[in-house]
Short mmCIF file of C-alpha atoms and ligand atoms in Angstrom, two decimals:
data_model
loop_
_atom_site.label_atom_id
_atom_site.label_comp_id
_atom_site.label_asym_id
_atom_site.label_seq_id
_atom_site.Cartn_x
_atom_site.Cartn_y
_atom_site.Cartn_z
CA UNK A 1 111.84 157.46 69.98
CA UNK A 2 113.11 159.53 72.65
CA UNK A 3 113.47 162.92 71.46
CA UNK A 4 116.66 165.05 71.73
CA UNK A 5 116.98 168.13 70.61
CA UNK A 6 120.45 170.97 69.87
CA UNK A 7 122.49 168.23 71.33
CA UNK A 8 124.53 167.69 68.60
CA UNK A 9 128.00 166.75 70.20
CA UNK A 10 126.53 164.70 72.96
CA UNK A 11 124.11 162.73 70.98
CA UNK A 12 127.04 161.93 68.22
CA UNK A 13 129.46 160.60 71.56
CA UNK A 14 126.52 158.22 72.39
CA UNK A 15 126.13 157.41 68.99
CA UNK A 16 129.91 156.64 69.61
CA UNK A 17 129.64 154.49 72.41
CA UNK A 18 126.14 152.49 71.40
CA UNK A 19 128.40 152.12 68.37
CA UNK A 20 130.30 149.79 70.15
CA UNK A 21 127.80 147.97 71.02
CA UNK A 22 128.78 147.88 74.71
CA UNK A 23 127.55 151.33 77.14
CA UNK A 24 130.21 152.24 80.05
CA UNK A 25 129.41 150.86 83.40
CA UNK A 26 128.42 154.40 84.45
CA UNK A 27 127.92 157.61 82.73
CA UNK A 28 127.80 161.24 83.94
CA UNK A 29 125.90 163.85 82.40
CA UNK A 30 125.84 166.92 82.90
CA UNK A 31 124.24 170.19 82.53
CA UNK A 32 122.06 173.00 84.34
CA UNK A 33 118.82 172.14 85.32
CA UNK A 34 116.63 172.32 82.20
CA UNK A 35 118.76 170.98 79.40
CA UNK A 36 117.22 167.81 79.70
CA UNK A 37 119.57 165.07 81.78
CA UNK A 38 116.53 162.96 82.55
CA UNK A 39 115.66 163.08 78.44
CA UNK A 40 118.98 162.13 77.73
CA UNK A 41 119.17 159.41 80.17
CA UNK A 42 115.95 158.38 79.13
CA UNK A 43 117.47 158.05 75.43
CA UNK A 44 120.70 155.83 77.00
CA UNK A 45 118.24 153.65 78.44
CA UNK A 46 116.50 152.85 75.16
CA UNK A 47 119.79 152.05 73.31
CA UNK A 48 120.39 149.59 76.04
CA UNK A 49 117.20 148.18 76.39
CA UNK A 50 115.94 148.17 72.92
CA UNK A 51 115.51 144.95 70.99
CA UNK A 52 116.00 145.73 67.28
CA UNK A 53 118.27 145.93 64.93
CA UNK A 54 119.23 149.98 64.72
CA UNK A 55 119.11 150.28 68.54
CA UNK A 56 117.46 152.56 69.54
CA UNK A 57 114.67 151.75 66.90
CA UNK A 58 111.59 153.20 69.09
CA UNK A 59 109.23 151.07 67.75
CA UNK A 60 110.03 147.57 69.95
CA UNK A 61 108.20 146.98 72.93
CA UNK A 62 111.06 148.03 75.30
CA UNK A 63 111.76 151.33 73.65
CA UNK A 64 107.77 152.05 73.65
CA UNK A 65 108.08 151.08 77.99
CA UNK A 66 110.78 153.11 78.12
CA UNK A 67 109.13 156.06 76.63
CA UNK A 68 106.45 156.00 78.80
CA UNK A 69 108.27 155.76 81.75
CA UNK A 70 106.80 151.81 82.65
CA UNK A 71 109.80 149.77 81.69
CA UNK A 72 110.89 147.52 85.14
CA UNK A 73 114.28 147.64 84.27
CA UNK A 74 114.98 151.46 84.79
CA UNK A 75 115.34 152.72 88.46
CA UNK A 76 115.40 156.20 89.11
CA UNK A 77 116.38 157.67 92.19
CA UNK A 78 116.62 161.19 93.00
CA UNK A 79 116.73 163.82 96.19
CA UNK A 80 113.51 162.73 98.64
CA UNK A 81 110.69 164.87 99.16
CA UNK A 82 111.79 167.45 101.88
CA UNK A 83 115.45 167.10 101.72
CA UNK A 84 118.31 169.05 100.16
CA UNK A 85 121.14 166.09 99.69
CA UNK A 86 120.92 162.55 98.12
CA UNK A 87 121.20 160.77 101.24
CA UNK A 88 124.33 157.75 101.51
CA UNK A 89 121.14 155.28 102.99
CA UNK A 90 119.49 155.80 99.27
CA UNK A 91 122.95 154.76 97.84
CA UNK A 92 123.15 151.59 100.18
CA UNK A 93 119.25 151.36 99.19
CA UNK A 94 120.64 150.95 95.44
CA UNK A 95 123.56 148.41 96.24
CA UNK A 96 121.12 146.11 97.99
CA UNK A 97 119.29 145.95 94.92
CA UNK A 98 121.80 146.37 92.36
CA UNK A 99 123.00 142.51 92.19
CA UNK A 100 119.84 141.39 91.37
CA UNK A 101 119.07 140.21 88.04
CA UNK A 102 117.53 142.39 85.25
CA UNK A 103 113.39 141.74 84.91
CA UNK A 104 113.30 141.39 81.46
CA UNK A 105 115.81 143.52 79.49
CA UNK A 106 119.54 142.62 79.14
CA UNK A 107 120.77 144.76 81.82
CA UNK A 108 118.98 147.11 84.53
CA UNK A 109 119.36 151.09 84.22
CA UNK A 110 119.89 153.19 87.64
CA UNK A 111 119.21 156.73 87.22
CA UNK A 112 120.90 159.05 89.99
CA UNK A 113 119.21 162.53 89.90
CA UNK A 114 120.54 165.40 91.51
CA UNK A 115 124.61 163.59 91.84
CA UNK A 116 126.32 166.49 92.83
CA UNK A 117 124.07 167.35 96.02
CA UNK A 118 125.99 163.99 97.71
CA UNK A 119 128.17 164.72 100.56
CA UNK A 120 131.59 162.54 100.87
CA UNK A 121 130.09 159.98 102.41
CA UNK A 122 127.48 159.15 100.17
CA UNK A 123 129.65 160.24 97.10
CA UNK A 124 131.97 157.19 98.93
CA UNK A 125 129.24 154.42 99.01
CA UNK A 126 128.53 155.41 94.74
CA UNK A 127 132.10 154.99 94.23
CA UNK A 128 132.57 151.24 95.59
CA UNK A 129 128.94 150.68 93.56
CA UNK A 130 130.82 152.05 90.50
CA UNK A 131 134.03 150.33 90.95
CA UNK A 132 132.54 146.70 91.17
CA UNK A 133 129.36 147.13 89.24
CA UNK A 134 127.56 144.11 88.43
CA UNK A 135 128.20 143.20 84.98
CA UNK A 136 124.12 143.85 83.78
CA UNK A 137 124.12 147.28 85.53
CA UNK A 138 125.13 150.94 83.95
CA UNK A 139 124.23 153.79 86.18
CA UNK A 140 123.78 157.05 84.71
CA UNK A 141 124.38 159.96 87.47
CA UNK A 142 122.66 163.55 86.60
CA UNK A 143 124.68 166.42 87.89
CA UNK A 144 124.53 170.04 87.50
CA UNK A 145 127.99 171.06 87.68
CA UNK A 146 130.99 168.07 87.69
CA UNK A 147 133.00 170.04 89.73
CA UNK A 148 131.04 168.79 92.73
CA UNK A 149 131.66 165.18 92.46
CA UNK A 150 134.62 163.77 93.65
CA UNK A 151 137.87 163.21 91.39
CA UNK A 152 137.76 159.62 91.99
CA UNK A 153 134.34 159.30 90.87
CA UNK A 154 134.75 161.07 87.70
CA UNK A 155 138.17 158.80 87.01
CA UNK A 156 135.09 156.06 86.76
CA UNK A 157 132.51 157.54 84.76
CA UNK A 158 132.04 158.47 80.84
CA UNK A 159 131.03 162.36 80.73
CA UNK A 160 128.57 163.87 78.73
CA UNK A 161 127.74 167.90 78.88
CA UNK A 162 124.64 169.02 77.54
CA UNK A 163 124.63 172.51 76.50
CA UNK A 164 122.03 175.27 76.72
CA UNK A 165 119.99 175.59 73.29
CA UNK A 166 120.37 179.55 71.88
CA UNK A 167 116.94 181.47 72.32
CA UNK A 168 116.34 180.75 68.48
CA UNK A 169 116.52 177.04 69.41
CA UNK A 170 114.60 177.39 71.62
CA UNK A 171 111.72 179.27 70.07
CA UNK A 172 112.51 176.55 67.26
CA UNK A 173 111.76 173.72 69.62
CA UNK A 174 108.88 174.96 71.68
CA UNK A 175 107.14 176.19 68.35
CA UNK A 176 107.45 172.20 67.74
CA UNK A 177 105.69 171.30 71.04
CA UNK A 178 103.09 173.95 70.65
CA UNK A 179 102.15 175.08 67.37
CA UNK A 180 98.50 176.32 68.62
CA UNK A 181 100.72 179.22 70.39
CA UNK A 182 101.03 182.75 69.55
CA UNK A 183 104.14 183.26 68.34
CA UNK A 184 104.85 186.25 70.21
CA UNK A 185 104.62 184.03 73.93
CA UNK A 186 107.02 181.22 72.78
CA UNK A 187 109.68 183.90 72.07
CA UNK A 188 109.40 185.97 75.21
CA UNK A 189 109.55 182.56 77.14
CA UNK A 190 112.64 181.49 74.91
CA UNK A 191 114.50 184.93 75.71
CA UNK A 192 113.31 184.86 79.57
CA UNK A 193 114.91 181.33 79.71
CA UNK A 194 117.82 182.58 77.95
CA UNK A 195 117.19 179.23 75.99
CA UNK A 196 117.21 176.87 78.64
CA UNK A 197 114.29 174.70 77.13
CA UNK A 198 113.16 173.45 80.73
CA UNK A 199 112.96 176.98 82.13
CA UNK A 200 110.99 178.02 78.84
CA UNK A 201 108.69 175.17 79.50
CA UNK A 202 108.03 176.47 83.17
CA UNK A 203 107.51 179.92 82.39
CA UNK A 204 104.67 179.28 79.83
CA UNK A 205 103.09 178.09 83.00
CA UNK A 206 102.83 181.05 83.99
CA UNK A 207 101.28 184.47 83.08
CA UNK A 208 104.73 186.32 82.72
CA UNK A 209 105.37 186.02 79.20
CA UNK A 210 101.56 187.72 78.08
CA UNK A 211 102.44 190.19 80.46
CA UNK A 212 105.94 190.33 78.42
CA UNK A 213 103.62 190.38 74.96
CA UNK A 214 101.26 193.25 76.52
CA UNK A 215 103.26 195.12 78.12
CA UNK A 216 105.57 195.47 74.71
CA UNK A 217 103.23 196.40 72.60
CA UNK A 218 102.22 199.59 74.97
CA UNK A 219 105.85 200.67 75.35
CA UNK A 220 106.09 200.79 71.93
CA UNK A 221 103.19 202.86 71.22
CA UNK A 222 104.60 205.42 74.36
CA UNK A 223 107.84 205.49 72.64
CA UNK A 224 106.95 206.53 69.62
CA UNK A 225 104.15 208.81 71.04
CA UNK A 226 107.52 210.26 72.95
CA UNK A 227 105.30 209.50 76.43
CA UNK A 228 108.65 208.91 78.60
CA UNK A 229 106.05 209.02 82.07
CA UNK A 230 104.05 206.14 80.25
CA UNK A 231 107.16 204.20 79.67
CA UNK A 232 108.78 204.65 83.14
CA UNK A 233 105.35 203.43 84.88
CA UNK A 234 104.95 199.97 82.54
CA UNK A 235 108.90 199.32 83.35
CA UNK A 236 108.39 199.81 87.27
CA UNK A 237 106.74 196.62 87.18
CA UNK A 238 109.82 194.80 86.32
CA UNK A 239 111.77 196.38 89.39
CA UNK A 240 112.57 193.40 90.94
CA UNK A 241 111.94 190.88 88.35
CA UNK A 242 114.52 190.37 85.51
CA UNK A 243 113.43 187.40 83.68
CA UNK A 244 109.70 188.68 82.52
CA UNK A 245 112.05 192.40 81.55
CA UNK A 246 114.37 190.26 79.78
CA UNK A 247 110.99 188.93 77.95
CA UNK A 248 109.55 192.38 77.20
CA UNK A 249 112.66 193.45 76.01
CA UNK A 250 113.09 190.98 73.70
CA UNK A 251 109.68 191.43 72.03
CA UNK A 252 110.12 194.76 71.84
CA UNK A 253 113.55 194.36 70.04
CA UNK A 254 111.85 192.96 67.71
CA UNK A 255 109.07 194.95 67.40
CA UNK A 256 110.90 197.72 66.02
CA UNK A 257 113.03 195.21 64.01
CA UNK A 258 109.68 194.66 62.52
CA UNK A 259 108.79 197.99 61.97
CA UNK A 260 112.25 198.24 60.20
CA UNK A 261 111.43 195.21 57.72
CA UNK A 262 108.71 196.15 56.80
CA UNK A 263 109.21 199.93 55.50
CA UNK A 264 111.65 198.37 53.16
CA UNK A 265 109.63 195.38 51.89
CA UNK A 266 107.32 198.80 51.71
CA UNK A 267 104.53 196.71 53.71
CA UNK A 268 102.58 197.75 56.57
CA UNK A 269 103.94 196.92 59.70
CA UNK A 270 102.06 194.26 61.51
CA UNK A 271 101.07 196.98 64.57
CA UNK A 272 101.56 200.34 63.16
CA UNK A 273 103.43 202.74 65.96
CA UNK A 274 102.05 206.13 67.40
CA UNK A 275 103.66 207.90 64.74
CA UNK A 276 105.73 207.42 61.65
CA UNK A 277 109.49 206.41 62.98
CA UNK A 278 112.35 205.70 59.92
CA UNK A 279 113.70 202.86 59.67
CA UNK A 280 117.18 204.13 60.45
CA UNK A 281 115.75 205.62 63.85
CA UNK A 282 113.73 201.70 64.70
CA UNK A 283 117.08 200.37 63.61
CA UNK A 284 118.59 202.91 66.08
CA UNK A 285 115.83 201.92 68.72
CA UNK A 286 116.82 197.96 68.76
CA UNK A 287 120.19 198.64 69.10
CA UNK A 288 119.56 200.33 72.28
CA UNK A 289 116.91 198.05 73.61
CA UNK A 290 119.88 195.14 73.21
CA UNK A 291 122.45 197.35 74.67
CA UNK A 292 119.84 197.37 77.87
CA UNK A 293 119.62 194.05 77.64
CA UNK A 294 122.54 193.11 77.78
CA UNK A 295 123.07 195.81 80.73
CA UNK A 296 120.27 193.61 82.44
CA UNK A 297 122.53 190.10 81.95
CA UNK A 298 124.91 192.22 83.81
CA UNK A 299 123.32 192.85 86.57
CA UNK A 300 122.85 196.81 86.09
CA UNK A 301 120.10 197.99 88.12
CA UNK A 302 117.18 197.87 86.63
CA UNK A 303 115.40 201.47 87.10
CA UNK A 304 118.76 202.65 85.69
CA UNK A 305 118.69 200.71 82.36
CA UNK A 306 115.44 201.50 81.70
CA UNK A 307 115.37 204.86 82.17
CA UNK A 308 118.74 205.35 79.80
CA UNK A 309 116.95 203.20 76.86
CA UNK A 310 113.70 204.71 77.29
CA UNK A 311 115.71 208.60 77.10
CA UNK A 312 118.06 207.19 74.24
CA UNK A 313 115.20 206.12 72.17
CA UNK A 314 113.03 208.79 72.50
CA UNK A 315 115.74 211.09 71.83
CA UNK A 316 116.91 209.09 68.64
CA UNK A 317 113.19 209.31 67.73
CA UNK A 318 113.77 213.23 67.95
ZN1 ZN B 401 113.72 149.35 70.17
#
């Protein structure tokens, strides 16, 4: 089956309305990019489409076609290569074929990507689709922000928000996908993606969250060796690049949350720092490190912040 995950309130209102055992003509959902629209449309389309009893039961042969993206009765449309807008001729494209009869399920799927990028005119051809649809059709439009699509179009549609996983969701669901990897990566692409799961996904991609893993483990060996030059060179790095700092920091949050944990469990800490720090003064250190990043969600510059955490903690390190 289709997968969903930290979803809760939008997978029990399509619980609701498979419930019924009828979908709405045309659903909106919504959500930044990376929440997963095109998972959760993928999951409508199996409800509709399945054949046994407990729709959607996964195991039939149109839930297995959905899932891998082969069943004939799903369109998807989205933005075309080299353009910014979903253009009104794609929407005309889709009413010339919308009458025609399903291949083999009981009713045809049309997946609009990318919704809100439709000027009025286009926006204007969806809305006469939507307001006579042919009685096999449901069209489920993706859009980032519902704000953008026009009040008369969102008079016709059932809405669904998805909402952005926390990081520790996050972590949660990408330690699912990939339990071969370190630990210490998943979470500084969780907190870089500020728990969008999509973003998360990207970024492991790419080599910014071992830099994230590296480059916390040397600040917190110059912190605690009180090297404040050391510090301010690995943080230059990061001048112009928030997400991988918002990935260091968080490993190195926890880090010295770590450190703290493990004096009282009287353990040794997994990496042991230059010198022997309380836990009252690590305790001290990831309160500051959150204070900067938080100061980072909000935009402060970034040579600021971390030259204020890297003096606070050095000086609470005395
Ligand atoms: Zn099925």
């Amino acid at each position: 089956m289709v997968q969903l995950e930290h979803n809760e309130r939008a997978v029990a209102l399509l619980g609701q309305l498979t419930g019924q055992g009828r979908l709405p003509h045309a659903i909106l959902i919504e959500g930044p990019a990376g929440t997963g629209k095109k998972t959760f449309a993928q999951r409508i389309a199996q409800s509709a489409l399945c054949t046994g009893k407990e729709k959607p039961c996964g195991i039939c042969e149109a839930c297995r076609k959905v899932e891998n993206q082969s069943h004939p009765d799903i369109c998807f449309y989205t933005v075309p290569e080299g353009k910014k807008d979903f253009p009104v001729e794609q929407v005309r494209e889709i009413r010339g074929q919308a009458y025609v009869a399903p291949n083999e399920g009981a009713c045809k799927i049309y997946v609009i990507d990318k919704a809100h990028t439709m000027n009025q005119a286009a926006q204007n051809a969806l809305l006469k689709l939507i307001e006579e649809p042919p009685p096999f059709v449901c069209f489920i439009l993706l859009c980032e922000n519902r704000s953008q699509m026009l009040e008369t179009i969102l008079s016709r549609v059932t809405a669904i928000s998805l909402e952005t996983p926390t990081v520790e969701q996050c972590i949660e669901t990408l330690q699912k996908r990939f339990p071969e990897k370190e630990q210490n990566l998943l979470q500084a692409a969780a907190a870089g993606a500020a728990g969008n799961i999509g973003r998360a996904l990207a970024l492991l991609d790419t080599a910014k969250p071992s830099k994230a893993a590296a480059d916390a483990k040397a600040l917190m060996q110059a912190l605690t060796g009180g090297q404040r030059y050391e510090c301010i060179r690995i943080l230059a790095s990061y001048e112009k690049d928030s997400e991988t700092l918002s990935q260091t920091l968080s490993l190195l949050r926890e880090r010295f949350a770590g450190l703290c944990t493990a004096s009282y469990r009287g353990a040794a800490p997994a990496d042991l720092p230059a010198r022997q720090i309380l836990p009252a003064q690590a305790v001290q250190a990831a309160k500051v490190i959150d204070e900067a990043a938080g100061n980072l969600a909000r935009n402060v510059r970034i040579p600021l912040l971390c030259a204020c955490m890297v003096e606070e903690i050095i000086a609470a390190f005395g």
